[in-house]
Amino acid sequence: MSANTNIESVQREDRVFEPPPEFAAKAHIKSMAELEALRAEATSDPEGFWARLAESELHWFKKWDTVLKWEPPHAEWFVGGKTNISYNCLDRHLGTWRRNKAALIWEGEPGDTRTLTYQQMHTEVCRFANVLKRIGVEKGDRVALYLPLIPELAIAMLACARIGATHSVVFGGFSSTALVDRINDAQCKVVVTADGGWRRGNEVKLKPAVDEALKETPSVKSCIVVQRTKSKIHMESGRDHWWHELIETVDANCAAEELDSEQPLFILYTSGTTGKPKGILHTTGGYLLQAHLTTKWIFDIKDEDIYWCTADIGWVTGHSYVVYGPLSNGATALMYEGAPNWPEPDRFWDIIERHRVNILYTAPTAIRAFIKWGEQWPLKHDLSSLRLLGTVGEPINPEAWMWYHRIIGRERCPIVDTWWQTETGAIMITPLPGATPTKPGSATKPFPGIEADVMTRDGKPVGANEGGYLVIKKPWPAMLRTIYGDDERYREQYWSQIDGVYFAGDGARKDRDGYFWIMGRIDDVINVAGHRLGTAEIESALVSHEAVAEAAIVAKPDDLKGSAIVAFVTLEGGRVPTDELKEELRKHVTKEIGALARPDEIRFADALPKTRSGKIMRRLLREIATSGSVAGDVTTLEDFSVLEKLRTEEE
Ligand code: WT7
């Protein structure tokens, strides 16, 4: 990419939604004035701001000596402080009325349910922590967790945190090869898994994948197996143990270790766009503070609420907003094991109605699927318990935002569009629902204490509505500490692209009100006739057409223009792909944003290739558009048949 070219922004969106006064009146942060006061405090004294909240919101066995040690690009927070995340999430609630409050309400895909109170969670976590100790896990050891979305996953995480072991959760949908790479990179001593889990009525077998993996992972000494599906599996004697048998052999008390604030808490692998997955390392005190505070202020969690983040715990969203943030706040979190369209496309709405869920946090990719399945599904259900909605994972196109607002929020619930990353550990750019007026498609403004900005490639500020590179200018408590085992790559990837700041990899613009609009990954930016355009805006224009369910934009080499715009489009149920429709869509984009962004080619598809966390893999589409086939790495692809189909449609 050339040094000074920025990204042109072509999106226009003028709708503004004020926080509903009834909502604001009861919110943790009640007004813009209150939010601005927090921002002012954080700007004038960032360390004082975070320290004040670390002291009032968390339990410390010993207070820190230094709030922040910043030797770029390495930060340490609350240096010298001693704390424990498991203590903060469990023990500290036991001396209060919350002892008997539901910490976790879990629903399995077949419909089985379990509720665990804070007291019960504490007992389970203590037992499993003792199990880990008994099989030789010590402070600093790494433990791989390869499980379905069942309570034992949260229990195992908290048990690791309790004794200072570092967990590495590997999403249960990943293959045994992916598991091998991750176990070996972190040199895990133990793997915790299950016989299997349920997904769309089928068993996802986990233990056979683990058996396969453990042939190539010499560091693993033991494997602990949760019995979930009761299918027949192999148990290797001496190596494999049943969870339910081990916990019978240990005591139900295990004191939480007094850990350094910088004790490694977890490694989570993120694929990035190319190459070997990066083991993102997070530590204890700073991570917990930001996970806790963002949960409280952004999701406006109250003791009466039932809060549901639909993410799998295999992603960072599940770490911070299914487990650590909610439990640290003493909240009630709902957890659902299975697919959103099992047995019917209204499973989510059915769950919300039955459990009276108040706060829902999900992904744009899920919302677009719901739109495609049709509004009759949510409209069948009483969703009046909902009071707040959230999204994360990708830019949400304004039309999907409006649908979420109308059909799910029934025009009553604020929406928090939260921008962050595995690397940032917790939410960075977001509305506060009782204070921030929202605009469909914008993540609005940085959380207090976060200094985000948009810059040119060579580190200069850009003007209002000019696209550029999204950066963070100061260290924040939950920031990654390094890439596990590869500090050089950490420096190179995040701190060397633009001098002196963290570069997140995303393109963005700020509008005249200082609102941030994420324009997609920089690697996906397309360059057409000298104009650099973010993918999100053109895709959003396509999706605003009533026939379109989803769209992905890529560039392919073109003799005349340098590159041509290719749009992959999936249609709403019942719409027929025709040449007339292609022409209509090209005209629609021209009308919405101008001829500059008009797709040269439109290709209809049944589905788009996505990662398992739901992000569209534009890199693969680029290869298909350019060469007709895919040679690059496809290990993170969710559904291989999608790729096959796209390929054959070209022939
Ligand atoms: C990337 C990080 C953070 C949890 C889930 C994803 C994109 C995330 C938004 C948003 C626009 C978003 C960015 C970011 N992204 N949230 N609200 N608006 N884009 O974690 O897998 O580490 O992905 O997701 O491109 O860099 P992740």
XYZ file of C-alpha atoms and ligand atoms in Angstrom:
678
model
C 0.000 0.000 0.000
C 1.330 3.460 -0.782
C 2.370 5.607 2.119
C -0.068 8.475 2.124
C -3.192 7.346 0.413
C -6.139 7.268 2.714
C -9.405 5.488 2.404
C -12.265 7.354 0.864
C -15.505 7.244 2.705
C -18.671 7.163 0.661
C -21.256 6.217 3.246
C -24.028 8.576 4.305
C -26.177 7.928 7.312
C -28.102 10.665 9.124
C -30.425 8.845 11.490
C -29.848 9.500 15.197
C -31.483 7.672 18.107
C -31.467 9.310 21.528
C -31.284 7.098 24.627
C -34.882 6.491 25.783
C -35.451 8.715 28.872
C -36.952 5.830 30.910
C -33.820 3.800 30.198
C -31.433 6.635 30.986
C -33.143 7.414 34.290
C -32.240 3.996 35.679
C -28.905 3.452 33.915
C -25.504 3.235 35.618
C -24.376 6.165 33.471
C -27.441 8.371 33.086
C -26.537 11.226 30.800
C -24.094 12.729 28.362
C -23.009 15.124 31.106
C -22.083 12.204 33.324
C -20.264 10.444 30.500
C -18.384 13.603 29.523
C -17.318 14.106 33.138
C -15.855 10.588 33.172
C -14.100 11.224 29.861
C -12.666 14.488 31.173
C -11.417 12.774 34.321
C -9.846 9.971 32.271
C -8.233 12.361 29.802
C -6.667 14.618 32.407
C -5.421 11.722 34.560
C -5.791 8.326 32.868
C -3.877 6.412 35.513
C -5.803 8.069 38.330
C -9.064 7.208 36.577
C -8.280 3.510 36.166
C -6.783 3.299 39.661
C -9.874 4.850 41.250
C -12.073 2.235 39.581
C -9.689 -0.662 40.240
C -9.920 0.221 43.904
C -13.692 0.707 44.106
C -14.776 -2.121 41.760
C -12.384 -5.007 42.483
C -10.990 -6.955 45.398
C -7.229 -6.792 45.916
C -5.362 -8.892 48.489
C -2.647 -6.275 48.284
C -2.807 -2.887 46.630
C -0.424 -2.090 43.773
C 2.670 0.093 44.051
C 2.557 1.480 40.507
C -0.576 1.921 38.394
C 1.120 1.672 35.006
C 4.599 0.754 33.918
C 4.857 1.663 30.244
C 7.977 0.723 28.376
C 6.651 0.834 24.821
C 5.340 -1.446 23.532
C 5.071 -3.283 26.854
C 2.615 -2.273 29.535
C 2.139 -3.579 33.042
C -0.877 -2.522 35.078
C -1.265 -2.360 38.851
C 2.308 -3.506 39.357
C 2.904 -5.087 42.747
C -0.833 -5.587 43.320
C -2.137 -9.016 44.317
C -5.533 -10.252 43.238
C -7.358 -13.289 41.865
C -10.010 -13.286 39.155
C -11.763 -16.385 40.445
C -12.026 -14.699 43.862
C -13.469 -11.577 42.247
C -15.964 -13.586 40.214
C -17.098 -15.907 43.006
C -15.854 -15.609 46.582
C -16.577 -11.945 46.983
C -20.274 -12.529 46.242
C -20.590 -15.282 48.832
C -20.671 -12.929 51.769
C -23.639 -11.120 50.221
C -27.218 -12.026 49.310
C -25.902 -13.026 45.887
C -24.658 -16.290 47.382
C -27.930 -17.907 46.307
C -28.347 -15.945 43.098
C -28.077 -17.737 39.741
C -24.632 -17.120 38.295
C -25.249 -19.242 35.228
C -28.437 -20.392 33.570
C -27.476 -22.908 30.955
C -29.543 -24.494 28.236
C -28.295 -27.402 26.145
C -29.334 -27.755 22.532
C -31.530 -30.814 23.251
C -33.393 -28.671 25.793
C -31.796 -29.855 29.031
C -31.083 -27.033 31.488
C -28.872 -26.373 34.492
C -28.741 -23.457 36.875
C -25.729 -22.813 39.070
C -25.842 -20.316 41.922
C -22.746 -18.407 42.966
C -22.348 -20.808 45.881
C -22.635 -23.830 43.594
C -20.228 -22.362 41.038
C -17.768 -21.709 43.832
C -17.935 -25.328 44.972
C -17.515 -26.683 41.436
C -14.616 -24.351 40.706
C -12.866 -25.206 43.981
C -13.228 -28.901 43.286
C -11.879 -28.638 39.785
C -9.010 -26.422 40.945
C -8.094 -29.188 43.400
C -8.301 -31.727 40.581
C -5.890 -29.666 38.498
C -3.495 -29.427 41.414
C -3.765 -33.147 42.084
C -2.749 -34.032 38.519
C 0.241 -31.755 38.783
C -0.841 -28.395 37.335
C 1.130 -25.572 38.898
C 1.045 -21.806 38.738
C 2.131 -20.694 35.267
C 1.343 -24.037 33.566
C -0.850 -23.948 30.450
C -4.099 -25.906 30.229
C -5.967 -26.412 26.943
C -9.779 -26.348 27.124
C -11.500 -27.968 24.140
C -15.130 -28.193 25.145
C -18.671 -27.585 23.962
C -20.529 -24.590 25.391
C -21.320 -26.246 28.723
C -20.895 -24.946 32.303
C -17.735 -27.039 32.754
C -15.957 -24.724 30.323
C -16.559 -21.695 32.548
C -15.785 -23.791 35.630
C -12.469 -24.947 34.167
C -11.480 -21.384 33.222
C -12.214 -20.114 36.721
C -10.381 -23.093 38.247
C -7.260 -22.253 36.211
C -7.550 -18.606 37.215
C -7.905 -19.682 40.840
C -4.518 -21.415 40.962
C -2.664 -19.164 38.515
C -2.597 -21.607 35.598
C -3.017 -20.114 32.123
C -5.937 -21.390 30.088
C -5.982 -21.711 26.339
C -9.521 -22.242 25.107
C -9.682 -23.859 21.679
C -13.078 -23.499 20.021
C -14.831 -26.890 19.981
C -15.532 -26.561 16.255
C -11.843 -26.553 15.346
C -10.211 -29.664 13.909
C -7.626 -31.821 15.605
C -4.881 -30.204 13.476
C -5.804 -26.781 14.809
C -5.772 -28.260 18.299
C -2.299 -29.745 17.781
C -0.848 -26.397 16.684
C -2.346 -24.552 19.636
C -1.361 -27.158 22.237
C 2.200 -27.300 20.960
C 2.624 -23.560 20.649
C 1.674 -23.081 24.309
C 3.184 -26.378 25.511
C 0.012 -27.303 27.399
C 0.343 -29.868 30.161
C -3.320 -30.871 30.357
C -6.280 -30.967 27.970
C -9.842 -30.738 29.238
C -12.445 -31.982 26.782
C -15.769 -33.822 26.541
C -17.014 -36.874 24.726
C -18.936 -34.479 22.474
C -21.490 -31.688 22.253
C -24.683 -30.985 20.319
C -25.009 -28.884 17.165
C -28.071 -28.885 14.900
C -29.206 -32.175 16.338
C -25.909 -33.917 15.633
C -23.189 -34.877 18.000
C -19.947 -32.972 17.473
C -17.434 -35.546 18.605
C -14.564 -34.015 20.538
C -12.722 -36.857 22.211
C -11.813 -38.658 18.958
C -10.282 -35.381 17.709
C -8.334 -35.101 20.955
C -7.109 -38.706 20.644
C -5.859 -37.859 17.183
C -4.191 -34.658 18.375
C -2.500 -36.171 21.402
C -0.373 -38.364 19.152
C 1.549 -35.222 18.253
C 1.583 -33.252 21.490
C 4.361 -34.538 23.763
C 3.794 -31.829 26.392
C 0.371 -33.215 27.375
C 0.474 -35.466 30.412
C -3.243 -35.836 31.179
C -6.621 -35.448 29.585
C -9.801 -34.835 31.576
C -13.082 -35.740 29.923
C -16.531 -34.356 30.708
C -19.364 -36.749 30.017
C -21.889 -34.803 27.955
C -23.335 -36.925 25.152
C -22.591 -40.339 26.676
C -21.406 -41.637 23.318
C -18.848 -44.384 23.351
C -15.280 -43.095 23.424
C -11.807 -44.430 23.974
C -10.210 -43.708 27.373
C -6.446 -44.148 27.415
C -5.527 -45.635 30.741
C -3.053 -43.584 32.749
C -3.677 -40.521 30.579
C -7.443 -39.983 30.396
C -9.706 -39.391 33.366
C -13.406 -38.688 33.743
C -14.203 -35.261 35.184
C -17.083 -36.626 37.264
C -14.875 -39.266 38.855
C -12.001 -36.942 39.676
C -14.116 -34.311 41.387
C -15.407 -36.946 43.797
C -11.879 -37.498 45.066
C -11.080 -33.932 46.126
C -12.059 -31.359 48.706
C -14.673 -28.682 47.971
C -12.484 -25.913 49.327
C -9.536 -24.392 47.572
C -8.278 -20.979 48.595
C -7.755 -18.556 45.717
C -4.038 -17.884 45.163
C -2.881 -14.338 45.761
C -1.562 -13.662 42.275
C 0.443 -10.826 40.789
C -1.638 -8.446 38.762
C 0.485 -9.387 35.751
C 0.061 -13.153 36.203
C -0.821 -14.602 32.756
C -4.541 -15.455 32.702
C -5.121 -16.795 29.231
C -3.792 -17.318 25.757
C -6.308 -17.138 22.944
C -5.341 -17.844 19.358
C -6.517 -15.549 16.624
C -5.859 -16.331 13.010
C -5.244 -12.878 11.644
C -5.471 -12.767 7.892
C -2.564 -15.005 6.989
C -0.132 -17.417 8.456
C 0.328 -19.075 11.798
C -2.270 -18.270 14.477
C -1.133 -15.751 17.044
C -1.360 -16.658 20.733
C -2.721 -13.464 22.229
C -1.630 -13.257 25.867
C -3.756 -11.552 28.522
C -2.931 -11.087 32.187
C -4.919 -10.593 35.369
C -5.577 -7.231 37.064
C -5.889 -4.869 34.119
C -7.872 -7.360 32.062
C -10.360 -7.940 34.855
C -10.807 -4.240 35.514
C -11.712 -3.430 31.929
C -13.856 -6.551 31.426
C -15.714 -5.739 34.640
C -16.234 -2.051 34.024
C -17.269 -2.342 30.381
C -19.800 -5.034 31.310
C -21.256 -2.824 34.014
C -21.471 0.431 32.093
C -22.098 -0.755 28.523
C -24.525 -3.593 29.265
C -25.890 -1.614 32.180
C -26.068 -4.844 34.178
C -28.423 -4.808 37.161
C -28.945 -7.492 39.755
C -32.418 -8.312 38.431
C -31.229 -8.812 34.852
C -30.809 -11.978 32.872
C -28.032 -11.211 30.454
C -27.276 -13.265 27.365
C -24.172 -13.004 25.236
C -24.630 -15.567 22.471
C -20.921 -15.949 21.660
C -19.112 -19.231 22.082
C -16.555 -19.121 24.882
C -14.031 -20.216 22.255
C -13.884 -16.541 21.191
C -12.703 -13.604 23.236
C -16.272 -12.316 23.425
C -17.156 -15.398 25.442
C -14.151 -14.958 27.733
C -14.886 -11.334 28.587
C -18.673 -11.167 28.252
C -19.971 -14.652 29.052
C -17.622 -15.473 31.904
C -15.373 -12.852 33.483
C -17.266 -9.573 33.048
C -20.717 -10.822 34.112
C -19.535 -12.959 37.044
C -17.261 -10.245 38.378
C -20.372 -8.050 38.449
C -22.418 -10.699 40.248
C -24.769 -10.887 37.277
C -26.897 -13.757 35.981
C -25.555 -14.954 32.634
C -27.415 -17.220 30.264
C -25.483 -19.718 28.173
C -26.902 -21.719 25.252
C -25.028 -24.651 23.785
C -26.383 -24.977 20.282
C -27.350 -23.475 16.948
C -29.759 -20.528 16.543
C -31.887 -22.446 14.044
C -32.404 -25.660 15.957
C -34.993 -27.131 15.949
C -36.494 -24.057 14.198
C -35.160 -20.622 13.246
C -36.756 -19.109 16.360
C -34.655 -20.842 19.006
C -33.135 -17.551 20.210
C -36.523 -15.851 20.505
C -37.933 -18.888 22.222
C -35.083 -18.800 24.748
C -35.580 -15.081 25.330
C -39.298 -15.552 25.892
C -38.942 -18.555 28.201
C -36.105 -17.174 30.331
C -37.293 -13.556 30.155
C -33.879 -12.370 28.944
C -33.276 -8.627 29.458
C -30.012 -7.973 27.646
C -28.963 -9.610 24.361
C -25.452 -9.351 22.870
C -24.910 -11.004 19.480
C -23.138 -10.650 16.112
C -24.114 -8.915 12.855
C -23.680 -12.197 11.007
C -26.389 -13.729 13.216
C -28.652 -10.726 12.687
C -28.281 -10.998 8.911
C -29.171 -14.697 9.129
C -32.296 -13.830 11.150
C -33.275 -11.281 8.522
C -32.880 -13.904 5.843
C -34.961 -16.457 7.759
C -37.773 -13.922 8.051
C -39.312 -11.692 10.690
C -42.215 -14.086 11.264
C -39.919 -16.055 13.616
C -39.177 -13.301 16.137
C -42.668 -11.825 15.722
C -44.153 -15.067 17.033
C -42.571 -14.434 20.425
C -43.039 -12.152 23.390
C -39.741 -10.259 23.512
C -40.983 -7.606 25.932
C -38.423 -8.590 28.592
C -35.594 -7.220 26.406
C -34.346 -3.777 27.395
C -30.927 -3.553 25.731
C -29.322 -5.002 22.588
C -25.682 -5.235 21.571
C -23.577 -6.264 18.577
C -19.939 -7.155 18.000
C -17.651 -8.764 15.472
C -18.089 -6.878 12.230
C -19.387 -3.548 11.046
C -23.159 -3.727 11.265
C -24.747 -2.307 8.153
C -27.402 0.311 8.921
C -30.211 -1.802 7.446
C -29.411 -4.711 9.737
C -29.169 -2.256 12.642
C -32.640 -0.897 11.807
C -34.085 -4.410 11.605
C -32.563 -5.292 14.985
C -33.998 -2.060 16.399
C -37.491 -2.598 14.959
C -38.064 -6.329 15.024
C -36.080 -7.401 18.089
C -35.914 -4.180 20.123
C -39.467 -3.209 19.106
C -38.135 0.373 18.878
C -37.746 0.431 22.629
C -34.241 -0.901 23.309
C -30.997 1.032 22.835
C -28.379 -0.775 20.704
C -24.723 -0.817 21.704
C -22.470 -1.489 18.706
C -19.207 -2.411 20.408
C -15.843 -2.326 18.624
C -12.950 -4.309 20.033
C -10.641 -7.251 19.289
C -9.121 -10.377 20.778
C -6.061 -8.192 21.247
C -7.834 -5.400 23.108
C -9.349 -7.886 25.583
C -12.385 -5.731 26.246
C -14.646 -3.211 24.523
C -12.923 -0.030 23.305
C -15.367 1.974 21.169
C -19.034 1.891 22.122
C -22.097 3.835 23.134
C -23.115 3.910 26.786
C -26.796 3.122 26.441
C -28.174 5.708 28.859
C -25.976 8.503 27.561
C -24.887 8.209 23.928
C -27.187 9.047 21.007
C -26.608 6.241 18.486
C -26.344 6.282 14.697
C -27.043 3.006 12.842
C -23.699 1.557 11.756
C -21.456 3.578 14.070
C -19.745 2.212 17.193
C -19.879 5.889 18.326
C -17.021 6.924 20.639
C -14.211 5.489 22.741
C -14.970 4.218 26.239
C -13.695 6.633 28.915
C -9.946 6.168 29.343
C -9.451 4.848 25.795
C -7.624 7.110 23.362
C -8.622 5.976 19.889
C -8.077 7.970 16.710
C -7.970 7.756 12.928
C -4.630 8.501 11.222
C -2.872 8.387 7.905
C -0.393 5.601 7.198
C 2.404 7.905 8.318
C 0.786 8.873 11.571
C -0.875 12.211 10.753
C -4.405 13.060 11.882
C -7.113 12.961 9.205
C -10.010 15.361 8.810
C -13.681 14.702 9.548
C -15.161 11.988 7.310
C -11.793 11.091 5.829
C -10.980 7.406 6.017
C -7.749 6.230 7.592
C -6.175 3.776 10.010
C -7.788 3.075 13.363
C -5.216 3.436 16.155
C -5.044 3.449 19.953
C -2.693 6.059 21.305
C -2.233 5.031 24.937
C -1.923 1.662 26.676
C -5.194 0.387 28.161
C -5.645 -2.045 31.063
C -6.912 -5.075 29.082
C -4.452 -4.781 26.215
C -2.606 -7.876 25.051
C 0.794 -8.137 26.671
C 2.493 -9.941 23.809
C 2.080 -12.740 21.289
C 2.931 -15.866 23.249
C 6.443 -16.969 22.370
C 6.883 -14.320 19.677
C 7.460 -10.869 21.102
C 9.109 -9.744 17.882
C 5.906 -10.427 15.956
C 3.987 -8.515 18.637
C 6.127 -5.419 18.123
C 6.098 -5.770 14.391
C 2.408 -6.437 13.918
C 0.852 -3.949 16.289
C 3.372 -1.246 17.187
C 5.590 -0.783 14.144
C 3.065 -0.086 11.412
C 2.457 3.469 12.581
C 5.012 5.113 14.807
C 4.278 5.160 18.532
C 0.683 3.901 18.410
C -1.170 0.593 18.385
C -2.533 -0.169 14.928
C -5.581 -2.399 15.072
C -5.676 -3.442 11.404
C -9.011 -1.738 10.705
C -9.886 1.189 8.494
C -12.191 3.828 9.960
C -13.419 7.388 9.717
C -14.657 9.876 12.268
C -17.632 12.018 11.358
C -18.170 15.659 12.306
C -19.496 14.647 15.718
C -16.397 12.562 16.380
C -18.298 9.287 15.889
C -16.223 6.343 14.654
C -17.355 4.347 11.610
C -15.379 1.141 11.090
C -14.801 0.523 7.385
C -13.498 -3.053 7.543
C -10.063 -4.626 7.679
C -7.300 -2.661 5.976
C -6.239 -5.838 4.167
C -9.638 -5.896 2.490
C -9.555 -2.276 1.250
C -9.973 -2.150 -2.510
C -8.318 0.244 -4.872
C -10.423 1.179 -7.887
C -9.252 3.746 -10.412
C -7.100 5.395 -7.773
C -9.793 5.401 -5.102
C -9.278 3.334 -1.964
C -12.597 2.111 -0.640
C -13.464 0.150 2.469
C -15.533 -2.970 1.873
C -18.113 -2.284 4.585
C -19.664 0.746 2.939
C -20.307 -0.833 -0.453
C -21.592 -4.006 1.151
C -23.896 -1.944 3.279
C -25.296 -0.213 0.194
C -26.039 -3.577 -1.388
C -27.695 -4.930 1.735
C -29.960 -1.901 1.864
C -31.660 -3.307 -1.266
C -34.663 -5.370 -0.243
C -33.626 -8.429 -2.269
C -30.190 -8.737 -0.678
C -29.440 -10.732 2.461
C -25.661 -10.490 2.533
C -22.893 -9.110 0.385
C -19.122 -9.287 0.200
C -17.007 -6.976 -1.908
C -13.587 -7.840 -3.313
C -11.343 -6.468 -6.024
C -9.907 -8.347 -8.974
C -7.207 -7.155 -11.340
C -8.540 -5.226 -14.317
C -6.523 -4.043 -17.322
C -8.296 -0.727 -17.571
C -9.036 0.360 -14.039
C -6.282 -1.419 -12.151
C -8.935 -3.331 -10.306
C -12.589 -4.103 -10.757
C -15.190 -4.466 -8.024
C -16.720 -7.899 -7.661
C -19.746 -8.340 -5.398
C -20.748 -11.720 -4.030
C -24.401 -11.526 -3.041
C -26.810 -13.834 -1.257
C -30.513 -13.148 -1.682
C -33.432 -13.003 0.707
C -35.574 -16.124 0.831
C -37.871 -16.297 -2.212
C -35.862 -13.935 -4.441
C -34.726 -15.287 -7.795
C -31.255 -14.503 -9.163
C -31.659 -12.912 -12.610
C -29.617 -10.669 -14.895
C -32.220 -7.939 -14.400
C -31.640 -8.090 -10.675
C -27.880 -7.794 -11.201
C -28.450 -4.631 -13.199
C -30.850 -3.314 -10.595
C -28.289 -3.886 -7.833
C -25.577 -2.083 -9.785
C -27.925 0.860 -10.214
C -28.840 0.725 -6.558
C -25.203 1.080 -5.460
C -24.745 3.946 -7.902
C -27.740 5.699 -6.402
C -26.696 5.014 -2.801
C -23.023 5.953 -3.020
C -22.090 6.813 -6.589
C -20.763 5.274 -9.791
C -17.327 5.074 -8.233
C -18.442 2.130 -6.120
C -20.647 0.397 -8.709
C -19.761 -3.307 -8.859
C -18.361 -4.350 -12.222
C -19.510 -7.844 -11.610
C -22.196 -9.358 -9.414
C -22.153 -13.023 -8.522
C -25.068 -14.641 -6.756
C -24.184 -17.261 -4.172
C -26.135 -19.518 -1.818
C -23.820 -18.650 1.041
C -20.597 -16.759 1.697
C -17.457 -18.365 3.113
C -17.091 -17.404 6.766
C -14.805 -18.072 9.666
C -16.257 -20.081 12.476
C -16.835 -16.855 14.377
C -18.928 -15.549 11.484
C -16.599 -13.161 9.695
C -16.741 -13.187 5.906
C -13.443 -14.487 4.460
C -12.921 -11.966 1.674
C -9.450 -13.331 1.032
C -10.983 -16.564 -0.307
C -13.509 -14.673 -2.414
C -10.676 -12.584 -3.824
C -8.907 -15.757 -4.891
C -12.072 -17.133 -6.442
C -12.770 -13.897 -8.292
C -9.196 -13.695 -9.538
C -8.164 -17.233 -10.330
C -11.328 -19.279 -9.957
C -9.902 -21.409 -7.166
C -8.450 -21.200 -3.692
C -4.861 -22.052 -2.895
C -4.454 -20.294 0.480
C -5.061 -21.512 3.996
C -8.672 -22.547 4.648
C -8.357 -24.073 8.117
C -10.537 -21.417 9.754
C -13.357 -21.796 7.231
C -16.670 -22.836 8.738
C -18.296 -24.749 5.928
C -16.223 -26.188 3.106
C -19.200 -26.942 0.900
C -19.708 -23.186 0.478
C -16.353 -22.916 -1.204
C -16.996 -25.918 -3.415
C -20.231 -24.378 -4.600
C -18.695 -21.001 -5.357
C -15.984 -22.705 -7.334
C -18.298 -24.821 -9.432
C -20.587 -21.899 -10.128
C -17.652 -20.278 -11.935
C -17.289 -23.119 -14.379
C -12.086 -7.505 14.494
C -11.651 -8.220 15.742
C -14.086 -8.432 19.607
C -14.810 -9.646 19.678
C -15.148 -10.338 18.427
C -14.154 -10.242 17.342
C -14.040 -6.471 13.723
C -15.287 -6.253 15.903
C -16.664 -4.633 15.455
C -17.644 -3.600 15.383
C -16.908 -3.142 13.213
C -15.850 -4.853 14.326
C -12.864 -5.573 13.489
C -11.858 -6.024 14.532
N -15.006 -5.878 14.631
N -16.281 -5.519 16.404
N -18.468 -3.336 16.406
N -17.730 -2.879 14.241
N -15.977 -4.107 13.203
O -12.839 -10.384 17.783
O -11.956 -11.993 16.116
O -10.387 -10.453 17.377
O -11.927 -9.583 15.582
O -13.495 -7.647 14.308
O -12.371 -5.776 12.203
O -10.533 -5.706 14.212
P -11.708 -10.659 16.726
